[in-house]
Short mmCIF file of C-alpha atoms in Angstrom, two decimals:
data_model
loop_
_atom_site.label_atom_id
_atom_site.label_comp_id
_atom_site.label_asym_id
_atom_site.label_seq_id
_atom_site.Cartn_x
_atom_site.Cartn_y
_atom_site.Cartn_z
CA UNK A 1 64.30 211.69 130.24
CA UNK A 2 64.67 208.52 128.17
CA UNK A 3 62.08 205.79 129.05
CA UNK A 4 61.92 203.37 126.10
CA UNK A 5 62.68 202.88 122.25
CA UNK A 6 60.37 203.50 119.33
CA UNK A 7 59.16 200.67 116.96
CA UNK A 8 60.83 202.92 114.01
CA UNK A 9 64.26 201.63 115.30
CA UNK A 10 63.36 198.13 114.59
CA UNK A 11 62.00 199.25 111.26
CA UNK A 12 65.18 200.69 110.03
CA UNK A 13 67.21 197.65 110.82
CA UNK A 14 64.73 195.51 109.04
CA UNK A 15 65.36 197.77 105.92
CA UNK A 16 68.94 197.71 106.65
CA UNK A 17 68.91 193.89 106.64
CA UNK A 18 67.56 194.06 103.07
CA UNK A 19 69.77 196.91 101.81
CA UNK A 20 73.12 196.08 103.41
CA UNK A 21 75.32 198.47 101.14
CA UNK A 22 77.15 201.82 101.13
CA UNK A 23 74.85 203.72 98.59
CA UNK A 24 71.63 202.64 100.38
CA UNK A 25 73.10 203.39 103.78
CA UNK A 26 74.38 206.91 102.66
CA UNK A 27 71.27 207.82 101.39
CA UNK A 28 69.42 207.15 104.65
CA UNK A 29 72.19 207.91 107.12
CA UNK A 30 70.17 210.75 108.60
CA UNK A 31 67.40 207.95 109.35
CA UNK A 32 70.32 206.12 111.08
CA UNK A 33 70.90 209.34 113.41
CA UNK A 34 67.65 210.13 114.13
CA UNK A 35 66.00 206.22 114.75
CA UNK A 36 69.06 204.54 116.07
CA UNK A 37 72.12 206.50 117.17
CA UNK A 38 70.06 209.02 118.26
CA UNK A 39 67.89 206.97 120.81
CA UNK A 40 70.73 204.65 121.84
CA UNK A 41 72.76 207.60 123.13
CA UNK A 42 69.75 208.57 125.02
CA UNK A 43 69.53 205.64 126.44
CA UNK A 44 73.35 205.45 127.40
CA UNK A 45 72.74 209.20 128.68
CA UNK A 46 69.87 207.87 131.09
CA UNK A 47 71.63 205.14 132.04
CA UNK A 48 74.41 207.04 133.71
CA UNK A 49 72.09 207.55 136.68
CA UNK A 50 71.62 203.55 136.89
CA UNK A 51 74.87 202.21 136.11
CA UNK A 52 76.80 203.59 139.40
CA UNK A 53 74.07 201.96 141.56
CA UNK A 54 75.05 198.68 140.34
CA UNK A 55 78.95 199.34 140.49
CA UNK A 56 80.62 202.71 140.70
CA UNK A 57 83.67 201.20 138.33
CA UNK A 58 81.76 200.67 135.32
CA UNK A 59 80.60 203.39 132.93
CA UNK A 60 78.04 204.88 130.67
CA UNK A 61 79.42 206.90 128.18
CA UNK A 62 77.46 208.40 125.46
CA UNK A 63 79.47 209.33 122.86
CA UNK A 64 79.41 208.60 118.90
CA UNK A 65 82.75 206.91 118.80
CA UNK A 66 84.50 205.44 121.38
CA UNK A 67 81.99 205.12 124.19
CA UNK A 68 79.51 202.83 125.20
CA UNK A 69 77.58 202.36 121.55
CA UNK A 70 79.51 200.20 119.49
CA UNK A 71 80.10 201.27 115.80
CA UNK A 72 77.52 200.22 113.03
CA UNK A 73 80.37 199.55 110.37
CA UNK A 74 81.59 195.86 110.25
CA UNK A 75 85.17 194.64 110.29
CA UNK A 76 85.12 192.50 107.11
CA UNK A 77 89.14 191.94 106.81
CA UNK A 78 88.81 188.33 107.91
CA UNK A 79 85.09 187.38 107.19
CA UNK A 80 83.46 185.85 104.20
CA UNK A 81 80.51 187.83 104.86
CA UNK A 82 81.39 191.46 103.24
CA UNK A 83 78.18 193.41 104.38
CA UNK A 84 79.47 196.57 105.56
CA UNK A 85 77.12 197.55 108.46
CA UNK A 86 76.02 195.94 111.66
CA UNK A 87 72.14 195.30 111.63
CA UNK A 88 72.10 195.19 115.36
CA UNK A 89 72.65 197.79 118.01
CA UNK A 90 75.34 196.89 120.50
CA UNK A 91 75.63 198.81 123.80
CA UNK A 92 78.55 198.09 126.30
CA UNK A 93 78.57 199.51 129.77
CA UNK A 94 82.47 198.59 130.52
CA UNK A 95 84.60 198.49 133.19
CA UNK A 96 86.47 201.70 133.52
CA UNK A 97 89.76 200.43 132.80
CA UNK A 98 88.02 198.62 129.73
CA UNK A 99 89.47 199.42 126.34
CA UNK A 100 87.51 197.07 124.11
CA UNK A 101 84.73 194.44 124.01
CA UNK A 102 86.69 191.99 125.80
CA UNK A 103 86.40 193.88 128.86
CA UNK A 104 84.15 193.00 131.62
CA UNK A 105 80.73 194.68 130.88
CA UNK A 106 77.41 195.02 131.00
CA UNK A 107 75.55 194.66 127.33
CA UNK A 108 72.48 195.33 125.29
CA UNK A 109 71.77 193.73 122.16
CA UNK A 110 68.83 195.03 119.99
CA UNK A 111 68.04 193.42 116.39
CA UNK A 112 64.99 192.67 114.64
CA UNK A 113 65.32 188.85 115.26
CA UNK A 114 66.69 188.76 118.79
CA UNK A 115 67.01 191.15 121.98
CA UNK A 116 69.06 190.49 124.85
CA UNK A 117 70.87 191.89 127.79
CA UNK A 118 74.42 190.17 128.43
CA UNK A 119 76.98 190.26 131.57
CA UNK A 120 80.52 189.22 132.05
CA UNK A 121 83.42 188.94 129.88
CA UNK A 122 83.76 187.91 125.91
CA UNK A 123 86.89 186.25 124.57
CA UNK A 124 89.25 187.53 127.22
CA UNK A 125 92.95 187.54 126.66
CA UNK A 126 94.88 184.67 127.58
CA UNK A 127 96.31 186.13 130.75
CA UNK A 128 92.74 187.20 131.61
CA UNK A 129 91.06 183.67 130.79
CA UNK A 130 93.78 182.07 132.82
CA UNK A 131 93.06 184.39 135.78
CA UNK A 132 89.51 183.50 136.03
CA UNK A 133 90.07 179.89 135.76
CA UNK A 134 92.39 179.82 138.43
CA UNK A 135 90.20 182.00 140.60
CA UNK A 136 87.19 179.47 140.00
CA UNK A 137 89.73 176.55 141.09
CA UNK A 138 90.46 178.37 144.28
CA UNK A 139 86.95 179.51 145.08
CA UNK A 140 84.67 177.05 143.29
CA UNK A 141 81.79 177.66 145.95
CA UNK A 142 81.76 181.55 145.27
CA UNK A 143 81.62 180.88 141.35
CA UNK A 144 78.92 178.22 141.93
CA UNK A 145 76.71 180.37 144.02
CA UNK A 146 77.13 183.29 141.75
CA UNK A 147 75.95 181.57 138.64
CA UNK A 148 73.46 179.29 140.59
CA UNK A 149 71.62 181.66 142.83
CA UNK A 150 67.69 181.99 142.06
CA UNK A 151 67.99 185.70 141.18
CA UNK A 152 70.54 185.24 138.61
CA UNK A 153 69.08 181.91 137.18
CA UNK A 154 65.48 183.30 136.92
CA UNK A 155 66.58 185.74 134.29
CA UNK A 156 70.12 184.38 132.93
CA UNK A 157 71.94 181.31 131.54
CA UNK A 158 75.50 180.82 131.09
CA UNK A 159 76.63 180.91 127.38
CA UNK A 160 79.53 181.44 124.94
CA UNK A 161 82.40 179.18 123.80
CA UNK A 162 84.02 176.50 125.65
CA UNK A 163 86.99 174.17 124.64
CA UNK A 164 86.26 170.13 123.66
CA UNK A 165 89.07 169.30 126.51
CA UNK A 166 90.18 170.58 129.41
CA UNK A 167 93.26 173.29 129.18
CA UNK A 168 96.47 171.78 130.47
CA UNK A 169 97.46 172.09 134.10
CA UNK A 170 93.69 171.62 135.17
CA UNK A 171 92.15 168.60 137.21
CA UNK A 172 90.04 166.76 134.68
CA UNK A 173 88.23 165.38 137.60
CA UNK A 174 87.26 168.27 138.80
CA UNK A 175 83.62 169.22 139.70
CA UNK A 176 84.19 172.87 137.98
CA UNK A 177 85.89 171.29 134.98
CA UNK A 178 82.89 172.25 132.69
CA UNK A 179 83.10 175.92 133.73
CA UNK A 180 87.05 175.87 133.58
CA UNK A 181 86.73 174.84 130.16
CA UNK A 182 84.83 178.28 129.01
CA UNK A 183 86.75 180.41 126.69
CA UNK A 184 84.07 183.24 127.52
CA UNK A 185 82.34 183.95 130.83
CA UNK A 186 79.05 185.53 129.62
CA UNK A 187 75.45 185.07 130.71
CA UNK A 188 72.47 185.95 128.49
CA UNK A 189 69.23 187.25 129.61
CA UNK A 190 66.47 187.24 126.65
CA UNK A 191 64.47 190.33 126.27
CA UNK A 192 61.05 190.47 124.20
CA UNK A 193 60.88 193.25 121.60
CA UNK A 194 57.77 194.67 123.53
CA UNK A 195 60.15 195.47 126.78
CA UNK A 196 62.26 197.59 124.81
CA UNK A 197 59.02 199.42 123.35
CA UNK A 198 56.99 200.30 126.67
CA UNK A 199 57.89 201.38 130.34
CA UNK A 200 61.15 202.31 131.65
CA UNK A 201 63.71 200.25 129.63
CA UNK A 202 66.47 201.86 131.71
CA UNK A 203 65.09 200.63 135.21
CA UNK A 204 64.66 196.96 133.47
CA UNK A 205 67.96 197.03 132.13
CA UNK A 206 69.50 198.04 135.58
CA UNK A 207 67.36 195.65 137.48
CA UNK A 208 68.32 192.71 135.29
CA UNK A 209 72.10 193.79 135.34
CA UNK A 210 71.87 194.09 139.42
CA UNK A 211 70.94 190.39 139.61
CA UNK A 212 74.32 189.39 137.96
CA UNK A 213 76.40 191.46 140.38
CA UNK A 214 77.76 188.34 142.06
CA UNK A 215 79.38 187.19 138.80
CA UNK A 216 80.70 190.44 137.97
CA UNK A 217 82.10 190.81 141.44
CA UNK A 218 83.52 187.24 140.83
CA UNK A 219 85.23 188.40 137.55
CA UNK A 220 86.50 191.37 138.83
CA UNK A 221 87.75 189.97 141.67
CA UNK A 222 89.86 187.55 139.51
CA UNK A 223 91.23 189.74 137.13
CA UNK A 224 92.28 192.17 140.41
CA UNK A 225 89.46 194.89 139.51
CA UNK A 226 87.72 196.91 141.90
CA UNK A 227 83.77 196.21 142.11
#
């Protein structure tokens, strides 16, 4: 049973930051498999026991490609930074209908400089974004409760990008206008590295994800998804 990560994972990520090129990575690919991808897949496998307790409609899929573990290769087509590899571990437990990282999900980010959990939907497609904004407009009290109740705010803060000006068609005087201006509906729960290296990381992640159930349910309701 997987319980926690090993410090060697962070050591490898730090080495990758200093040697972010294909020659070094290919020479150290087995270390990546042993120290990073292997433990991440073990974590995801164990989370198959926990995610259904939060919602039966989110999935933990321990596959090397196409599952909950995000690929190590960066998409550099439109980036000035041509470094070929990500220097973090990204894990997303998506909704069962989810096809990509824009789907509602529970996320874990592991990097040498920052570790955190996240919940919600990042850069939703235009139709989904509009549906969420309209749901906030229809049910402001439910949304406000989801992001302001103490079990949530004890660990999470809302994050992501927002519009400078309100989107067209919305009342600029609405008390919820700052929330309607959001382009991302995500919340972040910071983690200390030590929390990933001791105890039961799966139980910790599941407990923290559970604190965000009202927000995830609100987003699912907005998008017509089961929660």
